[in-house]
């Protein structure tokens, strides 16, 4: 009888211990999800999120840095508005696809845009393609800026 009580008591402690571990692990999972990067669904949302997090200037700096690394002359002034940035980036990508395709591919490589995401795009309309690629570039650059800010 005494052994049973000890076993029974031990069993109860084990259940409580397991419940406590599950609660701790659940809180850890919640914290992980809070700290996860979630990519915005479009360019406007991305730019407004960057502005809201006070990281828009860092995003512009990152774009300038990576374009220069790819030897593509572009210099977005830090005073560039989000609407202007979106338009100028779209135009630059359009011109690269149209006239300097090798440099365009090099830029995608330097920025590290996902090859799988590029392959999913429909290239039948060059204007739409350039807009979609500009979004993918912004999304990747935003990811870099977000992570640098989060884990500095």
PDB file of C-alpha atoms in Angstrom:
ATOM      1  CA  UNK A   1       0.000   0.000   0.000  1.00  0.00           C
ATOM      2  CA  UNK A   2       2.788   2.413   0.817  1.00  0.00           C
ATOM      3  CA  UNK A   3       4.530   1.680  -2.464  1.00  0.00           C
ATOM      4  CA  UNK A   4       1.297   2.324  -4.294  1.00  0.00           C
ATOM      5  CA  UNK A   5       0.924   5.680  -2.649  1.00  0.00           C
ATOM      6  CA  UNK A   6       4.491   6.536  -3.530  1.00  0.00           C
ATOM      7  CA  UNK A   7       3.910   5.403  -7.105  1.00  0.00           C
ATOM      8  CA  UNK A   8       0.607   7.231  -7.204  1.00  0.00           C
ATOM      9  CA  UNK A   9       2.178  10.390  -5.784  1.00  0.00           C
ATOM     10  CA  UNK A  10       5.098  10.077  -8.214  1.00  0.00           C
ATOM     11  CA  UNK A  11       2.655   9.655 -11.062  1.00  0.00           C
ATOM     12  CA  UNK A  12       0.781  12.799 -10.058  1.00  0.00           C
ATOM     13  CA  UNK A  13       4.018  14.726  -9.882  1.00  0.00           C
ATOM     14  CA  UNK A  14       4.979  13.472 -13.312  1.00  0.00           C
ATOM     15  CA  UNK A  15       1.719  14.696 -14.807  1.00  0.00           C
ATOM     16  CA  UNK A  16       2.109  18.098 -13.193  1.00  0.00           C
ATOM     17  CA  UNK A  17       5.710  18.253 -14.322  1.00  0.00           C
ATOM     18  CA  UNK A  18       4.712  17.391 -17.891  1.00  0.00           C
ATOM     19  CA  UNK A  19       1.947  20.010 -17.857  1.00  0.00           C
ATOM     20  CA  UNK A  20       4.432  22.620 -16.585  1.00  0.00           C
ATOM     21  CA  UNK A  21       6.905  21.688 -19.344  1.00  0.00           C
ATOM     22  CA  UNK A  22       4.166  21.926 -21.966  1.00  0.00           C
ATOM     23  CA  UNK A  23       3.172  25.386 -20.718  1.00  0.00           C
ATOM     24  CA  UNK A  24       6.778  26.570 -20.833  1.00  0.00           C
ATOM     25  CA  UNK A  25       7.284  25.110 -24.307  1.00  0.00           C
ATOM     26  CA  UNK A  26       4.024  26.658 -25.511  1.00  0.00           C
ATOM     27  CA  UNK A  27       5.198  30.074 -24.298  1.00  0.00           C
ATOM     28  CA  UNK A  28       8.492  29.552 -26.104  1.00  0.00           C
ATOM     29  CA  UNK A  29       6.631  28.654 -29.305  1.00  0.00           C
ATOM     30  CA  UNK A  30       4.520  31.809 -28.971  1.00  0.00           C
ATOM     31  CA  UNK A  31       7.685  33.903 -28.543  1.00  0.00           C
ATOM     32  CA  UNK A  32       9.231  32.263 -31.609  1.00  0.00           C
ATOM     33  CA  UNK A  33       6.165  33.110 -33.698  1.00  0.00           C
ATOM     34  CA  UNK A  34       6.217  36.697 -32.450  1.00  0.00           C
ATOM     35  CA  UNK A  35       9.801  36.987 -33.650  1.00  0.00           C
ATOM     36  CA  UNK A  36       9.257  35.356 -37.035  1.00  0.00           C
ATOM     37  CA  UNK A  37       9.626  37.316 -40.211  1.00  0.00           C
ATOM     38  CA  UNK A  38       6.373  37.461 -42.150  1.00  0.00           C
ATOM     39  CA  UNK A  39       6.786  38.895 -45.628  1.00  0.00           C
ATOM     40  CA  UNK A  40       4.215  41.500 -46.645  1.00  0.00           C
ATOM     41  CA  UNK A  41       1.872  40.545 -49.490  1.00  0.00           C
ATOM     42  CA  UNK A  42       2.575  43.509 -51.781  1.00  0.00           C
ATOM     43  CA  UNK A  43       4.879  46.455 -52.305  1.00  0.00           C
ATOM     44  CA  UNK A  44       2.615  49.032 -50.674  1.00  0.00           C
ATOM     45  CA  UNK A  45       2.230  46.957 -47.503  1.00  0.00           C
ATOM     46  CA  UNK A  46       5.965  46.328 -47.418  1.00  0.00           C
ATOM     47  CA  UNK A  47       6.844  49.998 -47.716  1.00  0.00           C
ATOM     48  CA  UNK A  48       4.265  51.057 -45.131  1.00  0.00           C
ATOM     49  CA  UNK A  49       5.568  48.383 -42.731  1.00  0.00           C
ATOM     50  CA  UNK A  50       9.120  49.649 -43.269  1.00  0.00           C
ATOM     51  CA  UNK A  51       7.960  53.197 -42.524  1.00  0.00           C
ATOM     52  CA  UNK A  52       5.985  52.051 -39.493  1.00  0.00           C
ATOM     53  CA  UNK A  53       9.022  50.257 -38.077  1.00  0.00           C
ATOM     54  CA  UNK A  54      11.199  53.325 -38.814  1.00  0.00           C
ATOM     55  CA  UNK A  55      13.341  51.190 -41.106  1.00  0.00           C
ATOM     56  CA  UNK A  56      12.491  52.773 -44.452  1.00  0.00           C
ATOM     57  CA  UNK A  57      15.824  54.614 -44.652  1.00  0.00           C
ATOM     58  CA  UNK A  58      17.666  51.364 -43.892  1.00  0.00           C
ATOM     59  CA  UNK A  59      15.735  49.703 -46.709  1.00  0.00           C
ATOM     60  CA  UNK A  60      16.796  52.432 -49.147  1.00  0.00           C
ATOM     61  CA  UNK A  61      20.403  52.128 -47.966  1.00  0.00           C
ATOM     62  CA  UNK A  62      20.301  48.343 -48.437  1.00  0.00           C
ATOM     63  CA  UNK A  63      18.928  48.753 -51.968  1.00  0.00           C
ATOM     64  CA  UNK A  64      21.668  51.243 -52.840  1.00  0.00           C
ATOM     65  CA  UNK A  65      24.331  48.978 -51.357  1.00  0.00           C
ATOM     66  CA  UNK A  66      23.247  45.852 -53.261  1.00  0.00           C
ATOM     67  CA  UNK A  67      22.734  47.674 -56.557  1.00  0.00           C
ATOM     68  CA  UNK A  68      26.261  49.070 -56.223  1.00  0.00           C
ATOM     69  CA  UNK A  69      27.614  45.591 -55.411  1.00  0.00           C
ATOM     70  CA  UNK A  70      26.032  44.418 -58.660  1.00  0.00           C
ATOM     71  CA  UNK A  71      27.664  47.332 -60.524  1.00  0.00           C
ATOM     72  CA  UNK A  72      24.299  48.807 -61.408  1.00  0.00           C
ATOM     73  CA  UNK A  73      24.332  52.548 -61.131  1.00  0.00           C
ATOM     74  CA  UNK A  74      21.405  53.581 -59.017  1.00  0.00           C
ATOM     75  CA  UNK A  75      21.321  55.925 -56.102  1.00  0.00           C
ATOM     76  CA  UNK A  76      18.021  56.381 -54.357  1.00  0.00           C
ATOM     77  CA  UNK A  77      18.312  59.523 -52.227  1.00  0.00           C
ATOM     78  CA  UNK A  78      17.255  58.961 -48.643  1.00  0.00           C
ATOM     79  CA  UNK A  79      14.603  61.601 -49.248  1.00  0.00           C
ATOM     80  CA  UNK A  80      12.922  59.390 -51.883  1.00  0.00           C
ATOM     81  CA  UNK A  81       9.282  58.786 -51.016  1.00  0.00           C
ATOM     82  CA  UNK A  82       7.961  55.211 -50.987  1.00  0.00           C
ATOM     83  CA  UNK A  83       5.847  55.891 -54.102  1.00  0.00           C
ATOM     84  CA  UNK A  84       8.873  57.260 -55.967  1.00  0.00           C
ATOM     85  CA  UNK A  85      11.019  54.341 -54.828  1.00  0.00           C
ATOM     86  CA  UNK A  86       8.458  51.860 -56.088  1.00  0.00           C
ATOM     87  CA  UNK A  87       8.221  53.595 -59.462  1.00  0.00           C
ATOM     88  CA  UNK A  88      11.969  54.098 -59.963  1.00  0.00           C
ATOM     89  CA  UNK A  89      12.767  50.518 -58.963  1.00  0.00           C
ATOM     90  CA  UNK A  90      10.107  49.216 -61.360  1.00  0.00           C
ATOM     91  CA  UNK A  91      11.557  51.300 -64.203  1.00  0.00           C
ATOM     92  CA  UNK A  92      15.115  50.168 -63.433  1.00  0.00           C
ATOM     93  CA  UNK A  93      14.137  46.495 -63.423  1.00  0.00           C
ATOM     94  CA  UNK A  94      12.174  46.938 -66.659  1.00  0.00           C
ATOM     95  CA  UNK A  95      15.212  48.475 -68.371  1.00  0.00           C
ATOM     96  CA  UNK A  96      17.518  45.761 -67.063  1.00  0.00           C
ATOM     97  CA  UNK A  97      15.258  42.970 -68.324  1.00  0.00           C
ATOM     98  CA  UNK A  98      14.779  44.698 -71.665  1.00  0.00           C
ATOM     99  CA  UNK A  99      18.342  45.823 -72.429  1.00  0.00           C
ATOM    100  CA  UNK A 100      20.826  44.301 -69.972  1.00  0.00           C
ATOM    101  CA  UNK A 101      19.587  40.813 -69.158  1.00  0.00           C
ATOM    102  CA  UNK A 102      22.940  39.436 -67.930  1.00  0.00           C
ATOM    103  CA  UNK A 103      23.250  42.352 -65.493  1.00  0.00           C
ATOM    104  CA  UNK A 104      19.661  41.753 -64.386  1.00  0.00           C
ATOM    105  CA  UNK A 105      20.495  38.124 -63.556  1.00  0.00           C
ATOM    106  CA  UNK A 106      23.631  39.232 -61.715  1.00  0.00           C
ATOM    107  CA  UNK A 107      21.571  41.691 -59.664  1.00  0.00           C
ATOM    108  CA  UNK A 108      19.124  38.961 -58.662  1.00  0.00           C
ATOM    109  CA  UNK A 109      22.074  36.804 -57.626  1.00  0.00           C
ATOM    110  CA  UNK A 110      23.717  39.596 -55.595  1.00  0.00           C
ATOM    111  CA  UNK A 111      20.465  40.458 -53.823  1.00  0.00           C
ATOM    112  CA  UNK A 112      19.738  36.738 -53.352  1.00  0.00           C
ATOM    113  CA  UNK A 113      16.222  36.708 -54.736  1.00  0.00           C
ATOM    114  CA  UNK A 114      14.732  33.218 -54.634  1.00  0.00           C
ATOM    115  CA  UNK A 115      15.170  31.451 -57.951  1.00  0.00           C
ATOM    116  CA  UNK A 116      12.020  29.430 -57.309  1.00  0.00           C
ATOM    117  CA  UNK A 117       9.963  32.593 -56.866  1.00  0.00           C
ATOM    118  CA  UNK A 118      11.368  34.030 -60.095  1.00  0.00           C
ATOM    119  CA  UNK A 119      10.512  30.827 -61.967  1.00  0.00           C
ATOM    120  CA  UNK A 120       6.899  31.053 -60.778  1.00  0.00           C
ATOM    121  CA  UNK A 121       6.397  34.427 -62.474  1.00  0.00           C
ATOM    122  CA  UNK A 122       4.650  34.752 -65.817  1.00  0.00           C
ATOM    123  CA  UNK A 123       6.958  36.493 -68.264  1.00  0.00           C
ATOM    124  CA  UNK A 124       4.395  37.130 -70.987  1.00  0.00           C
ATOM    125  CA  UNK A 125       3.978  40.823 -70.067  1.00  0.00           C
ATOM    126  CA  UNK A 126       7.290  42.561 -69.426  1.00  0.00           C
ATOM    127  CA  UNK A 127       5.759  45.477 -67.501  1.00  0.00           C
ATOM    128  CA  UNK A 128       3.971  43.165 -65.068  1.00  0.00           C
ATOM    129  CA  UNK A 129       7.055  40.953 -64.797  1.00  0.00           C
ATOM    130  CA  UNK A 130       9.227  43.955 -63.898  1.00  0.00           C
ATOM    131  CA  UNK A 131       6.708  45.001 -61.240  1.00  0.00           C
ATOM    132  CA  UNK A 132       6.653  41.513 -59.729  1.00  0.00           C
ATOM    133  CA  UNK A 133      10.448  41.246 -59.744  1.00  0.00           C
ATOM    134  CA  UNK A 134      10.721  44.687 -58.142  1.00  0.00           C
ATOM    135  CA  UNK A 135       8.459  43.408 -55.356  1.00  0.00           C
ATOM    136  CA  UNK A 136      10.599  40.279 -54.901  1.00  0.00           C
ATOM    137  CA  UNK A 137      13.704  42.464 -54.687  1.00  0.00           C
ATOM    138  CA  UNK A 138      12.066  44.751 -52.132  1.00  0.00           C
ATOM    139  CA  UNK A 139      10.840  41.749 -50.170  1.00  0.00           C
ATOM    140  CA  UNK A 140      14.334  40.234 -49.985  1.00  0.00           C
ATOM    141  CA  UNK A 141      15.932  43.560 -49.081  1.00  0.00           C
ATOM    142  CA  UNK A 142      13.273  44.132 -46.424  1.00  0.00           C
ATOM    143  CA  UNK A 143      13.993  40.688 -44.995  1.00  0.00           C
ATOM    144  CA  UNK A 144      17.691  41.586 -44.683  1.00  0.00           C
ATOM    145  CA  UNK A 145      16.916  44.924 -42.998  1.00  0.00           C
ATOM    146  CA  UNK A 146      14.315  43.373 -40.679  1.00  0.00           C
ATOM    147  CA  UNK A 147      16.671  40.622 -39.486  1.00  0.00           C
ATOM    148  CA  UNK A 148      19.585  43.018 -39.000  1.00  0.00           C
ATOM    149  CA  UNK A 149      17.355  45.238 -36.903  1.00  0.00           C
ATOM    150  CA  UNK A 150      15.798  42.380 -34.940  1.00  0.00           C
ATOM    151  CA  UNK A 151      19.063  40.664 -34.028  1.00  0.00           C
ATOM    152  CA  UNK A 152      21.553  43.531 -33.743  1.00  0.00           C
TER     153      UNK A 152
END
